[in-house]
PDB file of C-alpha atoms and ligand atoms in Angstrom:
ATOM      1  CA  UNK J1260      29.318  77.985   8.404  1.00 86.00           C
ATOM      2  CA  UNK J1261      29.484  74.247   7.744  1.00 97.00           C
ATOM      3  CA  UNK J1262      30.531  71.843  10.477  1.00 97.00           C
ATOM      4  CA  UNK J1263      34.041  70.406  10.306  1.00 98.00           C
ATOM      5  CA  UNK J1264      33.864  66.705  11.143  1.00 98.00           C
ATOM      6  CA  UNK J1265      36.397  63.936  11.654  1.00 98.00           C
ATOM      7  CA  UNK J1266      34.592  60.631  12.171  1.00 98.00           C
ATOM      8  CA  UNK J1267      36.316  57.342  12.931  1.00 98.00           C
ATOM      9  CA  UNK J1268      34.819  54.134  11.617  1.00 98.00           C
ATOM     10  CA  UNK J1269      36.400  51.389  13.717  1.00 98.00           C
ATOM     11  CA  UNK J1270      34.673  48.689  11.636  1.00 98.00           C
ATOM     12  CA  UNK J1271      34.987  45.194  13.179  1.00 98.00           C
ATOM     13  CA  UNK J1272      38.120  46.068  15.135  1.00 98.00           C
ATOM     14  CA  UNK J1273      39.018  46.337  18.820  1.00 98.00           C
ATOM     15  CA  UNK J1274      37.797  44.354  21.802  1.00 98.00           C
ATOM     16  CA  UNK J1275      35.828  46.321  24.388  1.00 98.00           C
ATOM     17  CA  UNK J1276      38.827  47.101  26.600  1.00 98.00           C
ATOM     18  CA  UNK J1277      40.868  48.195  23.565  1.00 98.00           C
ATOM     19  CA  UNK J1278      38.029  50.397  22.379  1.00 98.00           C
ATOM     20  CA  UNK J1279      37.829  52.070  25.776  1.00 98.00           C
ATOM     21  CA  UNK J1280      41.609  52.634  25.756  1.00 98.00           C
ATOM     22  CA  UNK J1281      41.421  54.111  22.275  1.00 98.00           C
ATOM     23  CA  UNK J1282      38.562  56.417  23.270  1.00 98.00           C
ATOM     24  CA  UNK J1283      40.445  57.563  26.374  1.00 98.00           C
ATOM     25  CA  UNK J1284      43.550  58.294  24.325  1.00 98.00           C
ATOM     26  CA  UNK J1285      41.487  60.397  21.934  1.00 98.00           C
ATOM     27  CA  UNK J1286      40.090  62.350  24.885  1.00 98.00           C
ATOM     28  CA  UNK J1287      43.582  62.802  26.308  1.00 98.00           C
ATOM     29  CA  UNK J1288      44.887  64.403  23.109  1.00 98.00           C
ATOM     30  CA  UNK J1289      41.740  66.193  22.055  1.00 98.00           C
ATOM     31  CA  UNK J1290      42.869  69.518  23.566  1.00 98.00           C
ATOM     32  CA  UNK J1291      45.660  69.753  20.986  1.00 97.00           C
ATOM     33  CA  UNK J1292      43.149  69.985  18.157  1.00 98.00           C
ATOM     34  CA  UNK J1293      41.006  73.017  17.313  1.00 98.00           C
ATOM     35  CA  UNK J1294      37.716  72.971  19.208  1.00 98.00           C
ATOM     36  CA  UNK J1295      36.122  73.802  15.830  1.00 98.00           C
ATOM     37  CA  UNK J1296      36.585  70.151  14.803  1.00 98.00           C
ATOM     38  CA  UNK J1297      33.726  67.806  15.688  1.00 98.00           C
ATOM     39  CA  UNK J1298      35.098  64.365  16.469  1.00 98.00           C
ATOM     40  CA  UNK J1299      32.902  61.271  16.223  1.00 99.00           C
ATOM     41  CA  UNK J1300      33.923  57.678  16.948  1.00 99.00           C
ATOM     42  CA  UNK J1301      31.935  54.711  15.673  1.00 99.00           C
ATOM     43  CA  UNK J1302      32.840  51.546  17.604  1.00 98.00           C
ATOM     44  CA  UNK J1303      31.325  48.098  17.105  1.00 98.00           C
ATOM     45  CA  UNK J1304      27.865  47.726  18.715  1.00 98.00           C
ATOM     46  CA  UNK J1305      29.295  45.548  21.484  1.00 98.00           C
ATOM     47  CA  UNK J1306      31.240  48.344  23.106  1.00 96.00           C
ATOM     48  CA  UNK J1307      29.267  51.449  22.308  1.00 98.00           C
ATOM     49  CA  UNK J1308      28.073  51.614  25.895  1.00 98.00           C
ATOM     50  CA  UNK J1309      31.543  51.475  27.412  1.00 98.00           C
ATOM     51  CA  UNK J1310      32.946  53.921  24.879  1.00 98.00           C
ATOM     52  CA  UNK J1311      30.128  56.370  25.622  1.00 98.00           C
ATOM     53  CA  UNK J1312      31.098  56.174  29.306  1.00 98.00           C
ATOM     54  CA  UNK J1313      34.788  56.634  28.524  1.00 98.00           C
ATOM     55  CA  UNK J1314      33.944  59.790  26.554  1.00 98.00           C
ATOM     56  CA  UNK J1315      31.704  61.310  29.198  1.00 98.00           C
ATOM     57  CA  UNK J1316      32.544  64.939  29.861  1.00 98.00           C
ATOM     58  CA  UNK J1317      34.312  65.296  26.480  1.00 98.00           C
ATOM     59  CA  UNK J1318      32.881  66.788  23.290  1.00 98.00           C
ATOM     60  CA  UNK J1319      33.516  63.608  21.302  1.00 98.00           C
ATOM     61  CA  UNK J1320      30.322  62.069  19.952  1.00 98.00           C
ATOM     62  CA  UNK J1321      29.587  58.414  19.342  1.00 99.00           C
ATOM     63  CA  UNK J1322      27.994  56.823  16.309  1.00 99.00           C
ATOM     64  CA  UNK J1323      27.006  53.310  15.295  1.00 99.00           C
ATOM     65  CA  UNK J1324      28.147  51.680  12.059  1.00 98.00           C
ATOM     66  CA  UNK J1325      24.687  50.574  10.947  1.00 98.00           C
ATOM     67  CA  UNK J1326      21.134  50.103  12.189  1.00 98.00           C
ATOM     68  CA  UNK J1327      18.188  47.849  11.402  1.00 98.00           C
ATOM     69  CA  UNK J1328      15.497  48.605   8.844  1.00 98.00           C
ATOM     70  CA  UNK J1329      12.770  47.858  11.411  1.00 98.00           C
ATOM     71  CA  UNK J1330      11.918  49.440  14.764  1.00 98.00           C
ATOM     72  CA  UNK J1331      11.871  46.204  16.790  1.00 98.00           C
ATOM     73  CA  UNK J1332      10.644  42.643  16.745  1.00 98.00           C
ATOM     74  CA  UNK J1333      11.605  39.231  15.421  1.00 98.00           C
ATOM     75  CA  UNK J1334      14.747  40.184  13.468  1.00 98.00           C
ATOM     76  CA  UNK J1335      17.444  37.957  14.923  1.00 98.00           C
ATOM     77  CA  UNK J1336      20.850  39.568  15.044  1.00 98.00           C
ATOM     78  CA  UNK J1337      19.695  43.050  14.129  1.00 98.00           C
ATOM     79  CA  UNK J1338      20.253  46.187  16.207  1.00 98.00           C
ATOM     80  CA  UNK J1339      17.510  48.812  16.171  1.00 98.00           C
ATOM     81  CA  UNK J1340      18.101  52.545  15.874  1.00 99.00           C
ATOM     82  CA  UNK J1341      16.232  53.079  19.132  1.00 98.00           C
ATOM     83  CA  UNK J1342      18.676  50.756  20.923  1.00 98.00           C
ATOM     84  CA  UNK J1343      21.613  52.670  19.528  1.00 98.00           C
ATOM     85  CA  UNK J1344      20.081  55.994  20.525  1.00 98.00           C
ATOM     86  CA  UNK J1345      19.350  54.664  24.011  1.00 98.00           C
ATOM     87  CA  UNK J1346      23.060  53.902  24.459  1.00 98.00           C
ATOM     88  CA  UNK J1347      23.947  57.520  23.798  1.00 98.00           C
ATOM     89  CA  UNK J1348      24.800  57.491  20.096  1.00 98.00           C
ATOM     90  CA  UNK J1349      24.146  60.656  18.133  1.00 98.00           C
ATOM     91  CA  UNK J1350      25.136  59.378  14.696  1.00 99.00           C
ATOM     92  CA  UNK J1351      24.809  56.281  12.548  1.00 99.00           C
ATOM     93  CA  UNK J1352      26.820  55.414   9.437  1.00 99.00           C
ATOM     94  CA  UNK J1353      24.471  54.184   6.700  1.00 99.00           C
ATOM     95  CA  UNK J1354      25.223  52.809   3.262  1.00 98.00           C
ATOM     96  CA  UNK J1355      28.909  52.155   3.831  1.00 98.00           C
ATOM     97  CA  UNK J1356      30.309  50.482   0.714  1.00 98.00           C
ATOM     98  CA  UNK J1357      31.264  47.392   2.730  1.00 98.00           C
ATOM     99  CA  UNK J1358      27.619  46.978   3.696  1.00 98.00           C
ATOM    100  CA  UNK J1359      26.455  47.607   0.149  1.00 98.00           C
ATOM    101  CA  UNK J1360      29.017  45.143  -1.217  1.00 97.00           C
ATOM    102  CA  UNK J1361      29.038  42.322   1.360  1.00 98.00           C
ATOM    103  CA  UNK J1362      25.534  42.545   2.817  1.00 98.00           C
ATOM    104  CA  UNK J1363      23.555  43.534  -0.243  1.00 97.00           C
ATOM    105  CA  UNK J1364      22.351  46.888   1.003  1.00 98.00           C
ATOM    106  CA  UNK J1365      20.245  48.673  -1.558  1.00 98.00           C
ATOM    107  CA  UNK J1366      18.585  52.043  -1.735  1.00 98.00           C
ATOM    108  CA  UNK J1367      15.385  50.322  -0.658  1.00 98.00           C
ATOM    109  CA  UNK J1368      16.878  49.067   2.611  1.00 98.00           C
ATOM    110  CA  UNK J1369      18.724  52.330   3.135  1.00 98.00           C
ATOM    111  CA  UNK J1370      15.514  54.353   2.876  1.00 98.00           C
ATOM    112  CA  UNK J1371      14.127  52.286   5.738  1.00 98.00           C
ATOM    113  CA  UNK J1372      17.283  52.649   7.805  1.00 99.00           C
ATOM    114  CA  UNK J1373      17.298  56.405   7.268  1.00 98.00           C
ATOM    115  CA  UNK J1374      13.698  56.567   8.468  1.00 98.00           C
ATOM    116  CA  UNK J1375      14.610  54.592  11.597  1.00 99.00           C
ATOM    117  CA  UNK J1376      17.610  56.824  12.260  1.00 99.00           C
ATOM    118  CA  UNK J1377      15.561  60.013  12.043  1.00 99.00           C
ATOM    119  CA  UNK J1378      12.673  58.578  14.055  1.00 98.00           C
ATOM    120  CA  UNK J1379      15.162  58.056  16.880  1.00 98.00           C
ATOM    121  CA  UNK J1380      16.981  61.359  16.705  1.00 98.00           C
ATOM    122  CA  UNK J1381      20.153  59.996  15.095  1.00 99.00           C
ATOM    123  CA  UNK J1382      22.058  61.899  12.428  1.00 99.00           C
ATOM    124  CA  UNK J1383      22.877  59.604   9.502  1.00 99.00           C
ATOM    125  CA  UNK J1384      26.317  59.711   7.936  1.00 99.00           C
ATOM    126  CA  UNK J1385      25.198  58.543   4.505  1.00 99.00           C
ATOM    127  CA  UNK J1386      27.991  57.034   2.391  1.00 98.00           C
ATOM    128  CA  UNK J1387      28.210  57.230  -1.371  1.00 98.00           C
ATOM    129  CA  UNK J1388      30.981  56.349  -3.789  1.00 98.00           C
ATOM    130  CA  UNK J1389      31.920  54.486  -6.926  1.00 97.00           C
ATOM    131  CA  UNK J1390      34.045  51.373  -7.401  1.00 95.00           C
ATOM    132  CA  UNK J1391      37.152  51.200  -9.573  1.00 93.00           C
ATOM    133  CA  UNK J1392      35.355  49.971 -12.718  1.00 95.00           C
ATOM    134  CA  UNK J1393      32.839  52.764 -12.437  1.00 96.00           C
ATOM    135  CA  UNK J1394      35.585  55.366 -11.957  1.00 95.00           C
ATOM    136  CA  UNK J1395      37.538  54.031 -14.939  1.00 93.00           C
ATOM    137  CA  UNK J1396      34.417  54.087 -17.083  1.00 96.00           C
ATOM    138  CA  UNK J1397      33.837  57.715 -16.106  1.00 95.00           C
ATOM    139  CA  UNK J1398      30.600  56.726 -14.390  1.00 98.00           C
ATOM    140  CA  UNK J1399      31.448  58.098 -10.928  1.00 98.00           C
ATOM    141  CA  UNK J1400      29.249  61.166 -11.225  1.00 98.00           C
ATOM    142  CA  UNK J1401      26.239  59.114 -12.284  1.00 98.00           C
ATOM    143  CA  UNK J1402      26.822  56.559  -9.523  1.00 98.00           C
ATOM    144  CA  UNK J1403      26.862  59.073  -6.680  1.00 98.00           C
ATOM    145  CA  UNK J1404      23.967  60.995  -8.242  1.00 98.00           C
ATOM    146  CA  UNK J1405      21.822  57.864  -8.226  1.00 98.00           C
ATOM    147  CA  UNK J1406      22.857  56.983  -4.650  1.00 98.00           C
ATOM    148  CA  UNK J1407      21.756  60.455  -3.572  1.00 98.00           C
ATOM    149  CA  UNK J1408      18.576  60.675  -5.641  1.00 98.00           C
ATOM    150  CA  UNK J1409      17.343  57.250  -4.542  1.00 98.00           C
ATOM    151  CA  UNK J1410      17.761  57.962  -0.826  1.00 99.00           C
ATOM    152  CA  UNK J1411      18.544  61.561   0.118  1.00 99.00           C
ATOM    153  CA  UNK J1412      15.906  62.991  -2.229  1.00 98.00           C
ATOM    154  CA  UNK J1413      13.266  61.187  -0.149  1.00 98.00           C
ATOM    155  CA  UNK J1414      14.139  63.201   2.969  1.00 98.00           C
ATOM    156  CA  UNK J1415      12.128  66.135   4.220  1.00 98.00           C
ATOM    157  CA  UNK J1416      13.870  69.515   4.442  1.00 98.00           C
ATOM    158  CA  UNK J1417      14.013  69.105   8.201  1.00 98.00           C
ATOM    159  CA  UNK J1418      15.684  65.705   7.887  1.00 98.00           C
ATOM    160  CA  UNK J1419      18.108  66.962   5.265  1.00 98.00           C
ATOM    161  CA  UNK J1420      19.198  69.727   7.655  1.00 98.00           C
ATOM    162  CA  UNK J1421      20.420  66.924   9.908  1.00 98.00           C
ATOM    163  CA  UNK J1422      22.411  64.832   7.477  1.00 98.00           C
ATOM    164  CA  UNK J1423      26.109  64.230   6.903  1.00 99.00           C
ATOM    165  CA  UNK J1424      27.305  62.781   3.594  1.00 98.00           C
ATOM    166  CA  UNK J1425      30.524  60.810   3.208  1.00 98.00           C
ATOM    167  CA  UNK J1426      31.987  60.457  -0.269  1.00 98.00           C
ATOM    168  CA  UNK J1427      34.105  57.315  -0.226  1.00 97.00           C
ATOM    169  CA  UNK J1428      35.499  56.022  -3.493  1.00 97.00           C
ATOM    170  CA  UNK J1429      35.523  52.248  -2.998  1.00 95.00           C
ATOM    171  CA  UNK J1430      38.898  51.963  -4.752  1.00 94.00           C
ATOM    172  CA  UNK J1431      40.449  54.139  -2.044  1.00 93.00           C
ATOM    173  CA  UNK J1432      39.039  52.383   1.012  1.00 90.00           C
ATOM    174  CA  UNK J1433      41.690  50.455   2.910  1.00 89.00           C
ATOM    175  CA  UNK J1434      43.843  50.273  -0.222  1.00 89.00           C
ATOM    176  CA  UNK J1435      46.337  53.010   0.577  1.00 86.00           C
ATOM    177  CA  UNK J1436      45.222  54.747  -2.645  1.00 86.00           C
ATOM    178  CA  UNK J1437      43.727  58.140  -1.925  1.00 87.00           C
ATOM    179  CA  UNK J1438      41.756  60.333  -4.255  1.00 90.00           C
ATOM    180  CA  UNK J1439      43.783  63.441  -5.003  1.00 95.00           C
ATOM    181  CA  UNK J1440      42.585  66.603  -3.327  1.00 97.00           C
ATOM    182  CA  UNK J1441      41.445  67.778  -6.789  1.00 97.00           C
ATOM    183  CA  UNK J1442      39.472  64.576  -7.433  1.00 97.00           C
ATOM    184  CA  UNK J1443      37.836  64.946  -4.029  1.00 97.00           C
ATOM    185  CA  UNK J1444      36.939  68.587  -4.596  1.00 98.00           C
ATOM    186  CA  UNK J1445      35.561  67.862  -8.066  1.00 98.00           C
ATOM    187  CA  UNK J1446      33.118  65.244  -6.864  1.00 98.00           C
ATOM    188  CA  UNK J1447      32.262  66.963  -3.577  1.00 98.00           C
ATOM    189  CA  UNK J1448      31.279  70.082  -5.523  1.00 98.00           C
ATOM    190  CA  UNK J1449      29.212  67.877  -7.816  1.00 98.00           C
ATOM    191  CA  UNK J1450      27.504  66.197  -4.840  1.00 98.00           C
ATOM    192  CA  UNK J1451      26.682  69.606  -3.393  1.00 98.00           C
ATOM    193  CA  UNK J1452      25.147  70.613  -6.722  1.00 98.00           C
ATOM    194  CA  UNK J1453      23.012  67.456  -6.807  1.00 98.00           C
ATOM    195  CA  UNK J1454      21.883  68.249  -3.249  1.00 98.00           C
ATOM    196  CA  UNK J1455      21.160  71.867  -4.198  1.00 98.00           C
ATOM    197  CA  UNK J1456      19.015  70.732  -7.131  1.00 98.00           C
ATOM    198  CA  UNK J1457      16.610  69.273  -4.583  1.00 98.00           C
ATOM    199  CA  UNK J1458      17.182  71.239  -1.363  1.00 98.00           C
ATOM    200  CA  UNK J1459      18.378  74.620  -2.664  1.00 98.00           C
ATOM    201  CA  UNK J1460      20.488  76.792  -0.377  1.00 98.00           C
ATOM    202  CA  UNK J1461      20.359  74.220   2.429  1.00 98.00           C
ATOM    203  CA  UNK J1462      22.935  72.207   0.459  1.00 98.00           C
ATOM    204  CA  UNK J1463      25.509  74.830   1.422  1.00 98.00           C
ATOM    205  CA  UNK J1464      25.123  73.774   5.053  1.00 98.00           C
ATOM    206  CA  UNK J1465      25.488  70.028   4.512  1.00 98.00           C
ATOM    207  CA  UNK J1466      28.831  68.604   5.669  1.00 98.00           C
ATOM    208  CA  UNK J1467      30.369  66.350   2.998  1.00 98.00           C
ATOM    209  CA  UNK J1468      33.221  64.185   4.308  1.00 98.00           C
ATOM    210  CA  UNK J1469      35.911  62.465   2.283  1.00 98.00           C
ATOM    211  CA  UNK J1470      36.777  58.853   3.101  1.00 97.00           C
ATOM    212  CA  UNK J1471      39.350  56.488   1.655  1.00 95.00           C
ATOM    213  CA  UNK J1472      42.878  56.044   3.032  1.00 93.00           C
ATOM    214  CA  UNK J1473      42.779  59.453   4.644  1.00 96.00           C
ATOM    215  CA  UNK J1474      45.763  59.820   6.974  1.00 96.00           C
ATOM    216  CA  UNK J1475      47.779  62.502   8.773  1.00 97.00           C
ATOM    217  CA  UNK J1476      49.991  63.010   5.718  1.00 97.00           C
ATOM    218  CA  UNK J1477      47.183  63.799   3.278  1.00 96.00           C
ATOM    219  CA  UNK J1478      44.355  65.178   5.432  1.00 98.00           C
ATOM    220  CA  UNK J1479      45.382  68.837   5.384  1.00 98.00           C
ATOM    221  CA  UNK J1480      45.577  68.983   1.592  1.00 98.00           C
ATOM    222  CA  UNK J1481      42.198  67.306   1.155  1.00 98.00           C
ATOM    223  CA  UNK J1482      40.467  69.292   3.923  1.00 98.00           C
ATOM    224  CA  UNK J1483      41.747  72.535   2.434  1.00 98.00           C
ATOM    225  CA  UNK J1484      39.378  72.066  -0.503  1.00 98.00           C
ATOM    226  CA  UNK J1485      36.290  74.222  -0.447  1.00 98.00           C
ATOM    227  CA  UNK J1486      33.688  71.470  -0.529  1.00 98.00           C
ATOM    228  CA  UNK J1487      35.478  68.984   1.731  1.00 98.00           C
ATOM    229  CA  UNK J1488      34.230  69.357   5.291  1.00 98.00           C
ATOM    230  CA  UNK J1489      36.239  66.636   6.962  1.00 98.00           C
ATOM    231  CA  UNK J1490      36.782  62.916   6.786  1.00 98.00           C
ATOM    232  CA  UNK J1491      35.363  59.503   7.525  1.00 98.00           C
ATOM    233  CA  UNK J1492      38.419  57.627   8.669  1.00 98.00           C
ATOM    234  CA  UNK J1493      38.866  53.845   8.766  1.00 98.00           C
ATOM    235  CA  UNK J1494      42.330  52.415   9.445  1.00 97.00           C
ATOM    236  CA  UNK J1495      43.856  55.625  10.768  1.00 98.00           C
ATOM    237  CA  UNK J1496      41.056  55.971  13.343  1.00 98.00           C
ATOM    238  CA  UNK J1497      42.416  52.951  15.207  1.00 98.00           C
ATOM    239  CA  UNK J1498      45.426  54.917  16.444  1.00 98.00           C
ATOM    240  CA  UNK J1499      44.471  57.895  18.600  1.00 98.00           C
ATOM    241  CA  UNK J1500      47.585  59.758  17.547  1.00 98.00           C
ATOM    242  CA  UNK J1501      46.774  59.457  13.837  1.00 98.00           C
ATOM    243  CA  UNK J1502      43.084  60.173  14.321  1.00 98.00           C
ATOM    244  CA  UNK J1503      43.887  63.364  16.228  1.00 98.00           C
ATOM    245  CA  UNK J1504      46.592  64.341  13.735  1.00 98.00           C
ATOM    246  CA  UNK J1505      43.968  64.106  10.992  1.00 98.00           C
ATOM    247  CA  UNK J1506      41.878  66.578  13.011  1.00 98.00           C
ATOM    248  CA  UNK J1507      44.861  68.917  12.974  1.00 98.00           C
ATOM    249  CA  UNK J1508      44.557  68.881   9.184  1.00 96.00           C
ATOM    250  CA  UNK J1509      42.030  71.719   9.485  1.00 95.00           C
TER     251      UNK J1509
HETATM  252  C1  LIG K1678      36.086  53.658   5.510  1.00 63.24           C
HETATM  253  O1  LIG K1678      35.922  52.471   5.308  1.00 63.24           O
HETATM  254  O2  LIG K1678      35.146  54.373   5.886  1.00 63.24           O
HETATM  255  C2  LIG K1678      37.430  54.199   5.283  1.00 63.24           C
HETATM  256  C3  LIG K1678      37.540  55.432   4.932  1.00 63.24           C
HETATM  257  O3  LIG K1678      38.485  53.324   5.432  1.00 63.24           O
HETATM  258  P1  LIG K1678      40.050  53.649   5.273  1.00 63.24           P
HETATM  259  O4  LIG K1678      40.301  54.998   5.901  1.00 63.24           O
HETATM  260  O5  LIG K1678      40.747  52.554   6.006  1.00 63.24           O
HETATM  261  O6  LIG K1678      40.338  53.646   3.818  1.00 63.24           O
END
């Protein structure tokens, strides 16, 4: 049985005290959502530590939004996977489209980041997805295939067993436009096939999340699709009530 996951990507939002409040509100309402849902919150680096403390005793996991390509050393401004793990993170988002687009992340850098994540016991949430031009040109299948082949295909079977994928069409992120449940299912099933081509039956166990303007009003319809195992949530993760309501979509 695949894991059901609702992960919140807070991006560059909240000050530490606000992040702690948000985390506490999620804990307070968590009991209203099926215990079968695995919640993850991904705060900015600066308040991971405090959020981890605020979540102590709950089953809500913490992730980082990125990690460095290198283990340690003279890389000013970078944050190493081992630092993130030491703070109590279990997950790390890698390859988010905003990082690909604004910070020039490539498959080459992402291979290094994946290696750092695994070396430090973190589960990567690896993001793939096409932009609007690519979707309109009918290239979306090829785009996600390449993003998977260039990075995920380099994993060992053991590493692959500890991977979460997030399909996030760039045209749906923060735009209010959501992929239809059918569009999500179509490409999630395709992603699972691409994974199966390399990893066989293990692909059936890999959680594939949908991301892109997912909200309480559309989560249930999207999560009902066979190959959608949850969501990576941006804007709606900043309100505990909405984040939890998305979890109720299962
Ligand atoms: C995201 O950036 O991961 C995301 C899904 O954002 P939003 O939900 O705001 O579209």
